[in-house]
Every structure is written in C-alpha cells, then in structure tokens.
PDB file of C-alpha atoms in Angstrom:
ATOM      1  CA  MET A   1       9.264  96.031-284.531  1.00  0.00           C
ATOM      2  CA  LYS A   2       7.464  93.138-282.871  1.00  0.00           C
ATOM      3  CA  SER A   3       3.977  92.127-281.865  1.00  0.00           C
ATOM      4  CA  PRO A   4       3.540  89.615-279.018  1.00  0.00           C
ATOM      5  CA  ASP A   5       0.713  87.923-280.917  1.00  0.00           C
ATOM      6  CA  LEU A   6       2.893  87.354-284.022  1.00  0.00           C
ATOM      7  CA  PRO A   7       5.987  85.521-282.767  1.00  0.00           C
ATOM      8  CA  ASP A   8       7.275  84.667-286.260  1.00  0.00           C
ATOM      9  CA  HIS A   9       7.086  88.244-287.536  1.00  0.00           C
ATOM     10  CA  GLU A  10       9.585  90.966-286.749  1.00  0.00           C
ATOM     11  CA  GLY A  11       9.440  94.091-288.860  1.00  0.00           C
ATOM     12  CA  PHE A  12      12.521  95.901-290.118  1.00  0.00           C
ATOM     13  CA  VAL A  13      13.169  99.131-291.938  1.00  0.00           C
ATOM     14  CA  ALA A  14      15.768  98.082-294.484  1.00  0.00           C
ATOM     15  CA  PRO A  15      18.028 100.646-296.140  1.00  0.00           C
ATOM     16  CA  VAL A  16      17.795 100.600-299.928  1.00  0.00           C
ATOM     17  CA  LEU A  17      21.162 100.821-301.674  1.00  0.00           C
ATOM     18  CA  PRO A  18      21.693 102.899-304.857  1.00  0.00           C
ATOM     19  CA  GLY A  19      21.308  99.807-307.057  1.00  0.00           C
ATOM     20  CA  GLY A  20      17.867  99.086-305.573  1.00  0.00           C
ATOM     21  CA  GLU A  21      18.913  96.124-303.437  1.00  0.00           C
ATOM     22  CA  LEU A  22      18.271  96.055-299.708  1.00  0.00           C
ATOM     23  CA  ALA A  23      21.267  96.395-297.413  1.00  0.00           C
ATOM     24  CA  PRO A  24      21.936  93.287-295.320  1.00  0.00           C
ATOM     25  CA  SER A  25      20.721  93.724-291.772  1.00  0.00           C
ATOM     26  CA  SER A  26      24.257  93.236-290.477  1.00  0.00           C
ATOM     27  CA  SER A  27      25.847  95.897-292.691  1.00  0.00           C
ATOM     28  CA  SER A  28      27.473  98.860-291.017  1.00  0.00           C
ATOM     29  CA  PHE A  29      26.077 101.400-293.500  1.00  0.00           C
ATOM     30  CA  THR A  30      29.464 102.586-294.692  1.00  0.00           C
ATOM     31  CA  ARG A  31      27.875 102.977-298.131  1.00  0.00           C
ATOM     32  CA  ASP A  32      25.260 105.559-298.928  1.00  0.00           C
ATOM     33  CA  PHE A  33      21.685 104.421-299.162  1.00  0.00           C
ATOM     34  CA  VAL A  34      18.851 106.079-301.035  1.00  0.00           C
ATOM     35  CA  GLY A  35      15.768 105.142-299.032  1.00  0.00           C
ATOM     36  CA  TYR A  36      13.969 102.684-296.820  1.00  0.00           C
ATOM     37  CA  GLN A  37      11.722  99.707-297.399  1.00  0.00           C
ATOM     38  CA  ALA A  38       9.571  97.767-294.928  1.00  0.00           C
ATOM     39  CA  THR A  39      10.469  94.086-294.526  1.00  0.00           C
ATOM     40  CA  CYS A  40       9.625  91.241-292.161  1.00  0.00           C
ATOM     41  CA  SER A  41      11.526  88.280-290.759  1.00  0.00           C
ATOM     42  CA  CYS A  42       8.960  85.979-292.428  1.00  0.00           C
ATOM     43  CA  GLY A  43      10.187  87.086-295.872  1.00  0.00           C
ATOM     44  CA  TRP A  44       7.504  89.687-296.646  1.00  0.00           C
ATOM     45  CA  THR A  45       8.859  92.827-298.298  1.00  0.00           C
ATOM     46  CA  ASP A  46       6.820  95.882-299.158  1.00  0.00           C
ATOM     47  CA  GLY A  47       7.021  97.030-302.760  1.00  0.00           C
ATOM     48  CA  ARG A  48       7.018 100.682-301.797  1.00  0.00           C
ATOM     49  CA  ARG A  49      10.164 102.665-300.981  1.00  0.00           C
ATOM     50  CA  TYR A  50      10.471 105.673-298.712  1.00  0.00           C
ATOM     51  CA  PRO A  51      12.966 108.542-298.571  1.00  0.00           C
ATOM     52  CA  ALA A  52      16.162 108.256-296.531  1.00  0.00           C
ATOM     53  CA  THR A  53      14.830 110.575-293.852  1.00  0.00           C
ATOM     54  CA  PRO A  54      13.496 110.113-290.320  1.00  0.00           C
ATOM     55  CA  GLU A  55      10.006 110.520-291.774  1.00  0.00           C
ATOM     56  CA  GLY A  56      10.794 107.777-294.306  1.00  0.00           C
ATOM     57  CA  THR A  57      11.718 105.460-291.445  1.00  0.00           C
ATOM     58  CA  LYS A  58       8.405 106.141-289.726  1.00  0.00           C
ATOM     59  CA  GLU A  59       6.462 105.639-292.954  1.00  0.00           C
ATOM     60  CA  ALA A  60       8.162 102.270-293.565  1.00  0.00           C
ATOM     61  CA  GLU A  61       7.438 101.173-289.982  1.00  0.00           C
ATOM     62  CA  TYR A  62       3.795 102.135-290.389  1.00  0.00           C
ATOM     63  CA  ARG A  63       3.633 100.307-293.719  1.00  0.00           C
ATOM     64  CA  TRP A  64       4.920  97.075-292.098  1.00  0.00           C
ATOM     65  CA  TRP A  65       2.148  97.312-289.541  1.00  0.00           C
ATOM     66  CA  SER A  66      -0.692  98.493-291.778  1.00  0.00           C
ATOM     67  CA  ARG A  67      -0.028  96.204-294.761  1.00  0.00           C
ATOM     68  CA  HIS A  68       1.433  93.121-293.134  1.00  0.00           C
ATOM     69  CA  ALA A  69       1.443  92.718-289.358  1.00  0.00           C
ATOM     70  CA  GLY A  70      -1.866  94.454-288.626  1.00  0.00           C
ATOM     71  CA  PRO A  71      -3.994  92.193-290.847  1.00  0.00           C
ATOM     72  CA  LEU A  72      -2.167  89.112-289.518  1.00  0.00           C
ATOM     73  CA  SER A  73      -2.693  90.321-285.964  1.00  0.00           C
ATOM     74  CA  MET A  74      -6.436  90.581-286.541  1.00  0.00           C
ATOM     75  CA  ALA A  75      -6.516  86.836-287.232  1.00  0.00           C
ATOM     76  CA  ALA A  76      -4.063  85.819-284.497  1.00  0.00           C
ATOM     77  CA  PRO A  77      -5.440  84.941-281.073  1.00  0.00           C
ATOM     78  CA  PRO A  78      -3.934  86.923-278.207  1.00  0.00           C
ATOM     79  CA  SER A  79      -0.847  85.184-276.817  1.00  0.00           C
ATOM     80  CA  TRP A  80      -2.238  85.194-273.245  1.00  0.00           C
ATOM     81  CA  LEU A  81      -5.296  83.290-274.454  1.00  0.00           C
ATOM     82  CA  VAL A  82      -3.196  80.770-276.385  1.00  0.00           C
ATOM     83  CA  ILE A  83      -1.260  80.097-273.169  1.00  0.00           C
ATOM     84  CA  LYS A  84      -4.495  79.485-271.253  1.00  0.00           C
ATOM     85  CA  SER A  85      -5.823  77.243-274.028  1.00  0.00           C
ATOM     86  CA  ASP A  86      -2.616  75.185-274.065  1.00  0.00           C
ATOM     87  CA  LEU A  87      -2.749  74.861-270.289  1.00  0.00           C
ATOM     88  CA  LEU A  88      -6.372  73.710-270.396  1.00  0.00           C
ATOM     89  CA  CYS A  89      -5.460  71.099-273.004  1.00  0.00           C
ATOM     90  CA  GLN A  90      -2.579  69.794-270.876  1.00  0.00           C
ATOM     91  CA  GLN A  91      -4.796  69.626-267.811  1.00  0.00           C
ATOM     92  CA  ILE A  92      -7.494  67.718-269.687  1.00  0.00           C
ATOM     93  CA  VAL A  93      -4.885  65.254-270.955  1.00  0.00           C
ATOM     94  CA  GLY A  94      -3.868  64.659-267.330  1.00  0.00           C
ATOM     95  CA  LEU A  95      -7.490  64.376-266.241  1.00  0.00           C
ATOM     96  CA  THR A  96      -8.122  61.834-269.020  1.00  0.00           C
ATOM     97  CA  ALA A  97      -5.309  59.643-267.730  1.00  0.00           C
ATOM     98  CA  ASP A  98      -6.467  59.828-264.106  1.00  0.00           C
ATOM     99  CA  ARG A  99     -10.246  60.209-264.355  1.00  0.00           C
ATOM    100  CA  PRO A 100     -11.503  59.506-267.877  1.00  0.00           C
ATOM    101  CA  LEU A 101     -15.210  59.864-267.009  1.00  0.00           C
ATOM    102  CA  ALA A 102     -14.587  63.295-265.470  1.00  0.00           C
ATOM    103  CA  ALA A 103     -12.670  64.266-268.617  1.00  0.00           C
ATOM    104  CA  LEU A 104     -15.607  63.109-270.770  1.00  0.00           C
ATOM    105  CA  THR A 105     -18.031  65.205-268.710  1.00  0.00           C
ATOM    106  CA  LEU A 106     -15.830  68.264-269.029  1.00  0.00           C
ATOM    107  CA  LEU A 107     -15.158  67.757-272.741  1.00  0.00           C
ATOM    108  CA  SER A 108     -18.871  67.376-273.402  1.00  0.00           C
ATOM    109  CA  GLN A 109     -19.482  70.743-271.731  1.00  0.00           C
ATOM    110  CA  VAL A 110     -16.652  72.355-273.687  1.00  0.00           C
ATOM    111  CA  GLU A 111     -18.004  70.919-276.934  1.00  0.00           C
ATOM    112  CA  SER A 112     -21.490  72.344-276.328  1.00  0.00           C
ATOM    113  CA  TRP A 113     -20.305  75.920-275.799  1.00  0.00           C
ATOM    114  CA  GLN A 114     -17.566  75.578-278.414  1.00  0.00           C
ATOM    115  CA  ARG A 115     -20.118  74.924-281.182  1.00  0.00           C
ATOM    116  CA  THR A 116     -22.129  78.007-280.250  1.00  0.00           C
ATOM    117  CA  LEU A 117     -19.014  80.184-279.991  1.00  0.00           C
ATOM    118  CA  LEU A 118     -17.714  78.898-283.320  1.00  0.00           C
ATOM    119  CA  ASP A 119     -21.003  79.780-285.056  1.00  0.00           C
ATOM    120  CA  GLN A 120     -20.923  83.237-283.448  1.00  0.00           C
ATOM    121  CA  ALA A 121     -17.305  83.857-284.448  1.00  0.00           C
ATOM    122  CA  VAL A 122     -17.956  82.863-288.075  1.00  0.00           C
ATOM    123  CA  ALA A 123     -21.057  85.069-288.222  1.00  0.00           C
ATOM    124  CA  ALA A 124     -19.109  88.003-286.751  1.00  0.00           C
ATOM    125  CA  ALA A 125     -16.227  87.504-289.187  1.00  0.00           C
ATOM    126  CA  ARG A 126     -18.622  87.455-292.144  1.00  0.00           C
ATOM    127  CA  GLN A 127     -20.476  90.531-290.860  1.00  0.00           C
ATOM    128  CA  ASN A 128     -17.118  92.318-290.575  1.00  0.00           C
ATOM    129  CA  GLY A 129     -16.395  91.581-294.234  1.00  0.00           C
ATOM    130  CA  SER A 130     -14.230  88.462-294.028  1.00  0.00           C
ATOM    131  CA  SER A 131     -14.437  86.180-297.056  1.00  0.00           C
ATOM    132  CA  TRP A 132     -15.148  82.472-296.839  1.00  0.00           C
ATOM    133  CA  ALA A 133     -11.500  81.933-297.833  1.00  0.00           C
ATOM    134  CA  GLU A 134     -10.347  83.991-294.821  1.00  0.00           C
ATOM    135  CA  VAL A 135     -12.743  82.138-292.512  1.00  0.00           C
ATOM    136  CA  GLY A 136     -11.503  78.797-293.814  1.00  0.00           C
ATOM    137  CA  GLU A 137      -7.851  79.825-293.492  1.00  0.00           C
ATOM    138  CA  ALA A 138      -8.372  80.910-289.876  1.00  0.00           C
ATOM    139  CA  MET A 139      -9.885  77.507-289.142  1.00  0.00           C
ATOM    140  CA  GLY A 140      -7.379  75.483-291.171  1.00  0.00           C
ATOM    141  CA  ILE A 141      -9.997  74.300-293.693  1.00  0.00           C
ATOM    142  CA  SER A 142     -10.840  75.204-297.270  1.00  0.00           C
ATOM    143  CA  LYS A 143     -13.173  78.067-298.117  1.00  0.00           C
ATOM    144  CA  GLN A 144     -15.604  75.533-299.589  1.00  0.00           C
ATOM    145  CA  SER A 145     -15.630  73.509-296.368  1.00  0.00           C
ATOM    146  CA  ALA A 146     -16.147  76.666-294.298  1.00  0.00           C
ATOM    147  CA  HIS A 147     -19.007  77.786-296.529  1.00  0.00           C
ATOM    148  CA  GLU A 148     -20.713  74.398-296.516  1.00  0.00           C
ATOM    149  CA  ARG A 149     -20.390  74.053-292.754  1.00  0.00           C
ATOM    150  CA  PHE A 150     -21.436  77.558-291.708  1.00  0.00           C
ATOM    151  CA  ARG A 151     -23.500  79.112-294.513  1.00  0.00           C
ATOM    152  CA  ASP A 152     -26.744  78.534-292.606  1.00  0.00           C
ATOM    153  CA  HIS A 153     -25.354  80.256-289.482  1.00  0.00           C
ATOM    154  CA  ALA A 154     -23.658  83.253-291.107  1.00  0.00           C
ATOM    155  CA  ASP A 155     -25.210  85.980-293.197  1.00  0.00           C
ATOM    156  CA  SER A 156     -23.150  86.965-296.220  1.00  0.00           C
ATOM    157  CA  PRO A 157     -21.909  90.540-296.148  1.00  0.00           C
TER     158      PRO A 157
END
C-alpha cells in the first residue's frame, strides 16, 4: 500500500507466526501463520492483530491507513505542489544569478503573500484541532516557538 504524498511509507500486511513474531516479507509462507498485523516501511508496526482471513487482511490495511498513513498524509503537502514549489525555487535561484534585482522584486512579493498564507494556515490548523506541537512540527520549529509566533493570529480550539 502506498500514498504518493508519503514516499517513505509503504504499508504491508505482515503474517503473524504462531510464536507472535512477524514473518519476514521475503518468506514463502511454508509455515502456518495465525493472523495479520499492519506494518510500514518506516518501522511503524500496529499493536493490534487481525485474524488470518481475507477480512483480517482488509482490516490490517485499513488500520495502516487510519492509524499511521492517514494522519501523516494530512500533514504532507501534495506531491504535485512540492514539485511546483521546487521548480519555483530553482527558477528563482537562476533569476538571482542573472537578474538579482528582478529576483528581489519577486521574492518581496512572495514574502508578502507568504506571511498572510502562513497566518491563515496556522489559524485553520488550530481551528481544526491541531495542537501547538503539531503546528510547530509541521513548520520544523518547537511548539513554544509556534505558539509565541502565531498566538495572536490563531484562536485556540
């Protein structure tokens, strides 16, 4: 199971062996297994086990999404937008080398709308129930820094 917006996360339904350990992904299942467990390529493993049935497989797949990938996906920007952002950055780097004053004009415009959009995004995240720790993590800063910087622009839930 994959999500295009989470390149470092691939979900697996791992067979659980009779001793409770997970079967290696490369095993050929010559041994009996007693259930399934949701796991991810990033190392996340669900604590819950499901029966060794087709329904158990579906439940484990859903668990990977609902408990792990889904919440991460909510904080991950869409891959198509990341591509556009990276392209814009590369183009501005080129513009800076060739026409630095034009780059300054453009970057000034970007900075003015970026501040407004950042305030709006923080306010929306807080209104949707995100904690200051989650806001800070999404921005790569501490929860204290996020709170100090945006508390006047975001209503607490």
